[in-house]
CSV table of C-alpha atoms in Angstrom, one decimal:
chain,number,residue,atom,x,y,z
I,669,MET,CA,117.4,111.8,98.9
I,670,LYS,CA,115.6,109.2,96.6
I,671,SER,CA,115.3,110.3,92.8
I,672,PRO,CA,111.6,110.6,91.5
I,673,ILE,CA,112.0,107.1,89.8
I,674,MET,CA,113.3,105.5,93.1
I,675,ARG,CA,110.3,107.0,94.9
I,676,ARG,CA,107.9,105.7,92.4
I,677,ARG,CA,109.4,102.2,92.5
I,678,THR,CA,109.2,102.3,96.5
I,679,ALA,CA,105.6,103.2,96.3
I,680,LEU,CA,104.7,100.6,93.7
I,681,ALA,CA,106.5,97.9,95.7
I,682,GLY,CA,104.7,98.8,98.8
I,683,ALA,CA,101.2,98.4,96.8
I,684,ALA,CA,102.4,95.1,95.3
I,685,GLY,CA,103.5,93.7,98.6
I,686,LEU,CA,100.0,94.3,100.1
I,687,ALA,CA,98.4,92.4,97.1
I,688,LEU,CA,101.2,89.6,97.4
I,689,SER,CA,100.4,89.0,101.2
I,690,LEU,CA,96.8,88.5,100.4
I,691,SER,CA,97.4,86.0,97.5
I,692,ALA,CA,99.0,83.9,100.1
I,693,CYS,CA,95.6,83.4,101.7
I,694,GLY,CA,94.2,81.4,98.9
I,695,SER,CA,91.0,81.7,96.9
I,696,GLY,CA,88.2,83.4,98.4
I,697,GLY,CA,84.5,82.3,98.1
I,698,SER,CA,82.8,82.6,94.7
I,699,THR,CA,79.8,81.4,92.8
I,700,ALA,CA,81.8,80.8,89.7
I,701,GLY,CA,82.9,77.1,90.2
I,702,GLY,CA,84.6,74.7,87.8
I,703,GLY,CA,83.3,73.7,84.5
I,704,ALA,CA,81.9,75.5,81.5
I,705,PRO,CA,79.0,77.7,81.9
I,706,SER,CA,75.8,77.2,80.1
I,707,SER,CA,72.4,78.9,79.7
I,708,LYS,CA,70.7,76.0,81.5
I,709,LYS,CA,73.0,76.6,84.4
I,710,PRO,CA,74.0,80.3,84.6
I,711,VAL,CA,77.2,81.2,86.5
I,712,THR,CA,77.5,84.5,88.4
I,713,VAL,CA,80.9,86.1,87.8
I,714,GLN,CA,82.2,88.5,90.5
I,715,ALA,CA,83.7,91.5,88.6
I,716,GLY,CA,85.6,94.5,89.9
I,717,PHE,CA,85.1,97.8,87.9
I,718,ILE,CA,86.0,101.4,88.3
I,719,PRO,CA,83.0,103.9,87.5
I,720,VAL,CA,84.7,105.3,84.4
I,721,ILE,CA,83.4,105.7,80.8
I,722,ASP,CA,85.6,102.7,79.6
I,723,VAL,CA,83.4,100.1,81.3
I,724,ALA,CA,80.2,101.2,79.7
I,725,ALA,CA,80.7,98.6,77.0
I,726,LEU,CA,80.4,95.7,79.5
I,727,TYR,CA,77.2,97.2,81.2
I,728,LEU,CA,75.8,97.6,77.5
I,729,GLY,CA,76.7,94.0,76.6
I,730,GLU,CA,75.1,92.6,79.7
I,731,GLN,CA,71.9,94.6,78.9
I,732,GLN,CA,72.1,93.2,75.4
I,733,GLY,CA,72.1,89.6,76.6
I,734,LEU,CA,75.9,88.9,75.4
I,735,PHE,CA,76.7,87.4,78.8
I,736,SER,CA,73.5,85.6,79.5
I,737,GLU,CA,73.5,83.8,76.3
I,738,ARG,CA,76.9,82.3,77.3
I,739,GLY,CA,75.5,81.3,80.6
I,740,LEU,CA,77.1,84.2,82.5
I,741,LYS,CA,75.7,86.8,84.9
I,742,LEU,CA,77.8,89.7,86.1
I,743,ASP,CA,77.8,90.7,89.7
I,744,ILE,CA,79.7,94.1,89.4
I,745,LYS,CA,81.4,95.7,92.5
I,746,THR,CA,82.9,99.1,92.1
I,747,GLY,CA,86.2,100.4,93.5
I,748,GLN,CA,87.9,103.9,93.3
I,749,GLY,CA,91.1,102.7,91.5
I,750,GLY,CA,92.6,99.7,89.6
I,751,ALA,CA,95.2,99.1,92.4
I,752,ALA,CA,92.2,98.4,94.9
I,753,LEU,CA,90.9,95.7,92.6
I,754,VAL,CA,94.0,93.7,92.4
I,755,PRO,CA,94.0,92.0,95.9
I,756,PRO,CA,90.4,90.6,95.5
I,757,VAL,CA,91.3,89.2,92.1
I,758,VAL,CA,94.5,87.5,93.4
I,759,SER,CA,92.7,86.0,96.4
I,760,GLY,CA,89.9,84.8,94.1
I,761,GLN,CA,87.1,86.9,95.5
I,762,TYR,CA,86.5,88.4,92.1
I,763,GLN,CA,87.0,86.5,88.9
I,764,PHE,CA,88.3,89.6,87.0
I,765,ALA,CA,88.5,93.3,87.2
I,766,PHE,CA,89.2,96.5,85.1
I,767,SER,CA,92.5,98.4,85.1
I,768,ASN,CA,94.5,100.7,83.0
I,769,VAL,CA,97.4,98.8,81.2
I,770,VAL,CA,100.1,100.6,83.3
I,771,SER,CA,98.9,99.3,86.7
I,772,VAL,CA,98.7,95.8,85.3
I,773,LEU,CA,102.3,96.2,84.2
I,774,ALA,CA,103.5,97.5,87.6
I,775,ALA,CA,101.8,94.7,89.4
I,776,ARG,CA,103.1,91.9,87.0
I,777,ASP,CA,106.7,93.6,87.3
I,778,LYS,CA,106.5,93.1,91.1
I,779,GLY,CA,105.6,89.6,90.8
I,780,LEU,CA,101.8,89.6,91.1
I,781,PRO,CA,100.4,86.7,88.9
I,782,LEU,CA,98.0,88.7,86.8
I,783,LYS,CA,96.9,88.0,83.3
I,784,ILE,CA,95.2,90.1,80.7
I,785,ILE,CA,92.1,88.3,79.6
I,786,ALA,CA,90.5,90.9,77.2
I,787,ALA,CA,90.7,94.5,76.0
I,788,GLY,CA,89.0,97.3,77.9
I,789,SER,CA,89.1,100.4,75.8
I,790,ASN,CA,91.3,102.3,73.2
I,791,SER,CA,92.5,105.7,72.7
I,792,THR,CA,90.8,107.5,69.7
I,793,GLY,CA,94.1,108.3,67.8
I,794,VAL,CA,92.6,111.7,67.1
I,795,ASP,CA,94.8,114.9,68.0
I,796,GLY,CA,93.1,117.1,70.3
I,797,LYS,CA,90.0,114.7,70.6
I,798,ASP,CA,91.3,112.0,72.8
I,799,VAL,CA,90.4,110.4,76.1
I,800,THR,CA,93.5,111.7,77.9
I,801,MET,CA,94.9,115.3,77.1
I,802,ILE,CA,96.9,118.0,78.7
I,803,ARG,CA,95.0,121.2,79.4
I,804,VAL,CA,96.1,124.7,80.4
I,805,ARG,CA,94.0,127.7,81.1
I,806,GLU,CA,92.9,129.7,78.0
I,807,ASP,CA,95.2,132.8,79.1
I,808,SER,CA,98.1,130.6,79.9
I,809,PRO,CA,101.5,131.5,78.2
I,810,ILE,CA,102.1,127.8,78.1
I,811,ARG,CA,102.1,126.6,74.4
I,812,THR,CA,103.6,123.1,74.4
I,813,ALA,CA,104.3,120.3,76.8
I,814,ALA,CA,108.1,121.6,77.0
I,815,ASP,CA,106.8,124.7,78.6
I,816,LEU,CA,105.7,122.7,81.6
I,817,GLU,CA,109.3,122.6,83.0
I,818,GLY,CA,109.1,124.2,86.5
I,819,LYS,CA,105.3,124.2,86.4
I,820,LYS,CA,102.8,122.5,88.7
I,821,VAL,CA,100.8,119.7,86.7
I,822,SER,CA,97.9,117.7,88.3
I,823,VAL,CA,97.3,114.0,87.8
I,824,ASN,CA,94.6,111.9,89.5
I,825,THR,CA,97.2,109.4,91.0
I,826,LEU,CA,101.1,110.0,91.2
I,827,ASN,CA,103.5,107.4,89.7
I,828,ASN,CA,100.9,105.9,87.4
I,829,LEU,CA,99.3,106.2,84.0
I,830,LEU,CA,98.7,109.9,83.7
I,831,GLN,CA,101.8,111.1,85.1
I,832,MET,CA,103.5,108.7,82.8
I,833,LEU,CA,101.6,110.2,79.9
I,834,GLY,CA,102.6,113.8,81.2
I,835,GLU,CA,106.2,112.8,81.1
I,836,VAL,CA,105.9,111.2,77.6
I,837,ALA,CA,104.4,114.5,76.2
I,838,VAL,CA,107.0,116.7,77.8
I,839,THR,CA,109.8,114.3,76.4
I,840,ALA,CA,108.3,114.5,72.9
I,841,ALA,CA,108.2,118.2,73.1
I,842,ARG,CA,111.9,118.2,73.9
I,843,GLY,CA,111.5,119.2,77.4
I,844,ASN,CA,112.7,117.5,80.7
I,845,PRO,CA,110.0,115.8,82.5
I,846,ASP,CA,112.3,115.7,85.8
I,847,LYS,CA,111.8,119.4,85.9
I,848,VAL,CA,107.9,119.2,86.1
I,849,ARG,CA,106.2,119.4,89.5
I,850,PHE,CA,103.5,116.6,89.3
I,851,VAL,CA,101.0,116.9,92.2
I,852,GLU,CA,98.1,114.5,93.0
I,853,LEU,CA,94.6,115.9,92.8
I,854,PRO,CA,91.3,114.3,92.2
I,855,PHE,CA,89.9,115.2,88.8
I,856,PRO,CA,87.1,117.6,90.2
I,857,ASP,CA,89.5,119.5,92.3
I,858,ALA,CA,91.9,119.7,89.5
I,859,VAL,CA,89.3,121.4,87.2
I,860,THR,CA,88.7,123.9,90.0
I,861,ALA,CA,92.3,124.4,90.8
I,862,LEU,CA,93.2,125.0,87.1
I,863,LYS,CA,90.4,127.6,86.7
I,864,LYS,CA,91.6,129.5,89.9
I,865,GLY,CA,95.3,129.2,88.7
I,866,ASP,CA,96.5,127.1,91.5
I,867,ILE,CA,97.8,124.7,89.2
I,868,ASP,CA,99.4,125.3,85.7
I,869,ALA,CA,98.1,122.4,83.8
I,870,MET,CA,96.2,119.0,84.4
I,871,VAL,CA,96.5,115.8,82.7
I,872,THR,CA,92.9,115.0,82.1
I,873,ALA,CA,90.7,111.8,81.5
I,874,GLU,CA,87.1,111.8,80.4
I,875,PRO,CA,84.5,113.1,81.4
I,876,PHE,CA,86.8,115.6,83.1
I,877,ASP,CA,88.4,116.7,79.9
I,878,THR,CA,84.8,117.7,78.6
I,879,ILE,CA,84.2,119.5,82.0
I,880,ALA,CA,87.4,121.3,81.9
I,881,ALA,CA,86.8,122.3,78.3
I,882,GLN,CA,83.8,124.2,79.6
I,883,HIS,CA,85.8,126.4,82.0
I,884,GLY,CA,88.1,128.4,79.7
I,885,THR,CA,90.8,125.8,79.1
I,886,ARG,CA,92.6,124.6,76.0
I,887,VAL,CA,94.5,121.4,74.9
I,888,ILE,CA,98.4,121.6,74.5
I,889,ALA,CA,99.1,118.0,74.0
I,890,SER,CA,97.5,114.7,73.2
I,891,PRO,CA,99.8,112.2,74.8
I,892,TYR,CA,98.7,109.0,73.4
I,893,LEU,CA,99.7,110.3,69.9
I,894,GLU,CA,103.2,110.6,71.3
I,895,MET,CA,103.3,107.1,72.0
I,896,SER,CA,101.7,105.9,68.8
I,897,ASP,CA,100.2,107.5,65.7
I,898,THR,CA,97.5,105.0,66.0
I,899,SER,CA,95.0,103.9,68.6
I,900,LEU,CA,96.4,102.0,71.5
I,901,THR,CA,94.7,99.7,74.0
I,902,THR,CA,94.7,101.7,77.1
I,903,SER,CA,92.6,99.6,79.6
I,904,VAL,CA,92.1,95.8,79.9
I,905,TYR,CA,90.3,93.3,81.9
I,906,PHE,CA,92.5,91.0,84.1
I,907,THR,CA,92.5,87.9,86.3
I,908,SER,CA,95.0,85.8,88.1
I,909,GLU,CA,97.0,83.0,86.5
I,910,ASP,CA,95.7,80.6,89.3
I,911,GLN,CA,92.1,81.2,88.3
I,912,LEU,CA,92.9,80.8,84.6
I,913,LYS,CA,94.4,77.4,85.3
I,914,LYS,CA,91.5,76.1,87.7
I,915,ASN,CA,88.7,77.2,85.3
I,916,PRO,CA,89.8,77.9,81.8
I,917,GLU,CA,86.3,77.1,80.4
I,918,LEU,CA,84.8,79.8,82.3
I,919,PHE,CA,87.3,82.3,81.1
I,920,THR,CA,86.9,81.2,77.6
I,921,GLY,CA,83.1,82.1,77.8
I,922,LEU,CA,83.8,85.2,79.6
I,923,LYS,CA,86.4,86.5,77.1
I,924,ALA,CA,84.0,85.7,74.3
I,925,ALA,CA,81.1,87.7,76.0
I,926,ILE,CA,83.6,90.6,76.7
I,927,ASP,CA,84.8,90.6,73.1
I,928,ALA,CA,81.1,90.7,71.7
I,929,SER,CA,80.4,93.5,74.2
I,930,LEU,CA,83.4,95.6,72.9
I,931,ALA,CA,82.4,95.0,69.3
I,932,TYR,CA,78.9,96.0,69.8
I,933,ALA,CA,79.7,99.1,71.8
I,934,ASN,CA,82.0,100.4,69.1
I,935,SER,CA,79.2,100.0,66.5
I,936,HIS,CA,76.5,101.6,68.6
I,937,PRO,CA,78.1,104.7,70.3
I,938,ASP,CA,74.8,106.3,71.1
I,939,GLU,CA,73.7,103.2,73.1
I,940,THR,CA,77.1,103.1,74.8
I,941,ARG,CA,76.8,106.8,75.7
I,942,ALA,CA,73.3,106.1,77.3
I,943,GLN,CA,74.8,103.7,79.7
I,944,LEU,CA,77.0,106.4,81.5
I,945,ALA,CA,74.3,107.6,83.7
I,946,SER,CA,73.5,104.0,84.9
I,947,PHE,CA,76.7,103.4,86.7
I,948,MET,CA,78.3,106.9,87.3
I,949,THR,CA,77.2,110.4,88.4
I,950,ILE,CA,77.4,112.6,85.1
I,951,ASP,CA,75.5,115.6,83.9
I,952,PRO,CA,73.5,114.6,81.0
I,953,ALA,CA,74.9,117.7,79.0
I,954,VAL,CA,78.4,116.5,79.7
I,955,ALA,CA,77.5,112.9,78.8
I,956,GLU,CA,76.4,114.2,75.3
I,957,LYS,CA,79.8,115.8,74.6
I,958,VAL,CA,82.3,113.3,76.2
I,959,THR,CA,84.7,111.7,73.8
I,960,LEU,CA,84.0,108.1,74.0
I,961,PRO,CA,87.0,105.7,73.7
I,962,THR,CA,87.0,103.2,70.8
I,963,PHE,CA,86.4,99.5,71.6
I,964,SER,CA,88.0,96.6,69.9
I,965,PRO,CA,88.5,93.0,71.0
I,966,GLU,CA,92.1,93.1,69.7
I,967,ILE,CA,95.0,93.6,71.9
I,968,PRO,CA,97.8,94.5,69.4
I,969,GLU,CA,101.2,93.4,70.5
I,970,ALA,CA,102.7,96.8,69.3
I,971,SER,CA,100.3,98.5,71.7
I,972,VAL,CA,101.4,96.5,74.6
I,973,ASP,CA,105.1,96.9,73.7
I,974,ALA,CA,104.4,100.7,73.7
I,975,PHE,CA,103.4,100.8,77.2
I,976,VAL,CA,106.0,98.3,78.2
I,977,LYS,CA,108.6,100.7,76.7
I,978,ALA,CA,107.3,103.9,78.3
I,979,ALA,CA,106.6,102.2,81.6
I,980,GLY,CA,110.3,101.1,81.7
I,981,LYS,CA,111.6,104.5,80.5
I,982,TYR,CA,109.6,106.4,83.2
I,983,GLY,CA,110.6,104.0,86.1
I,984,ILE,CA,107.1,102.3,86.7
I,985,ILE,CA,108.6,98.8,85.8
I,986,ASP,CA,112.2,97.4,86.3
I,987,ARG,CA,112.4,94.9,83.5
I,988,PRO,CA,110.9,94.3,80.1
I,989,LEU,CA,107.7,92.3,80.1
I,990,ALA,CA,106.8,90.0,77.2
I,991,TYR,CA,103.4,90.1,75.5
I,992,ARG,CA,102.9,86.4,75.7
I,993,ASP,CA,103.5,86.5,79.5
I,994,LEU,CA,101.0,89.3,79.9
I,995,VAL,CA,98.1,88.5,77.6
I,996,TRP,CA,96.2,85.1,77.8
I,997,SER,CA,95.9,83.4,74.5
I,998,GLY,CA,92.1,83.3,75.0
I,999,THR,CA,91.5,79.5,74.7
I,1000,ALA,CA,91.0,76.9,77.4
I,1001,GLY,CA,93.7,74.4,78.3
């Protein structure tokens, strides 16, 4: 019988193999050709997003003209997960896409030529008020993440970011994560299952943490704070090395627009919150209460290293990955 780590690596290798096979097909059609974009000759950039709170910054940035003033127009396609957005980026169908850091690490570890071009969003660094937490029922005897040993804990996707965060929290509480039974459930189903007692805990992500909070639950752990006592870059925008080499001027302008959007969103949280209903289905009452991530153009090396270390420890990647190989310098040439 394969160990949990071996099963995880087998699953990740299968997903990576699919994307690798697509990369052999070459670049797909795109309206973003060579050369630098300009306001006189706007370039349409194909982007792959997941409809989650984190991408609100770019919707807001485009609304504020931060892309158009650099000669760029976003054509946003949505997918249900970061893994589904990797093949169209590798093939050249999309110029860039959004993902959590762990998915990018896993793909890069398996040989996919992905490169991080800009930050996506950050954790808050606030205990009990973060973008991902672990919740149990209010009447549960579970008090710390160590008590999750032998319990059933839901994550939205097995062998990815939230399961890793659950394992981080259990380890930090001096428990054994190998004794936790992680199960895969979509967030809405997990909220219902926790309420009914079909699961013992759930690893959340907004807006479902706020929704779960309204159904008699409480927080037992803030996993990101177990990785670092400061805010971490948790999601990013990525492209392929081939696209960067072919059109660095485009990505220089694109990164500048993304960075400006992140800075604007962080200083205008009410406007960022108002964007949510434009691209995701969310109850207005929930939208008013969700914990927004923080946004910053910076991608600290210490933040990436923290994810590399955790991803290695919990079997998501097989080898250390260097910051300089993962993150684009941000300049043409």
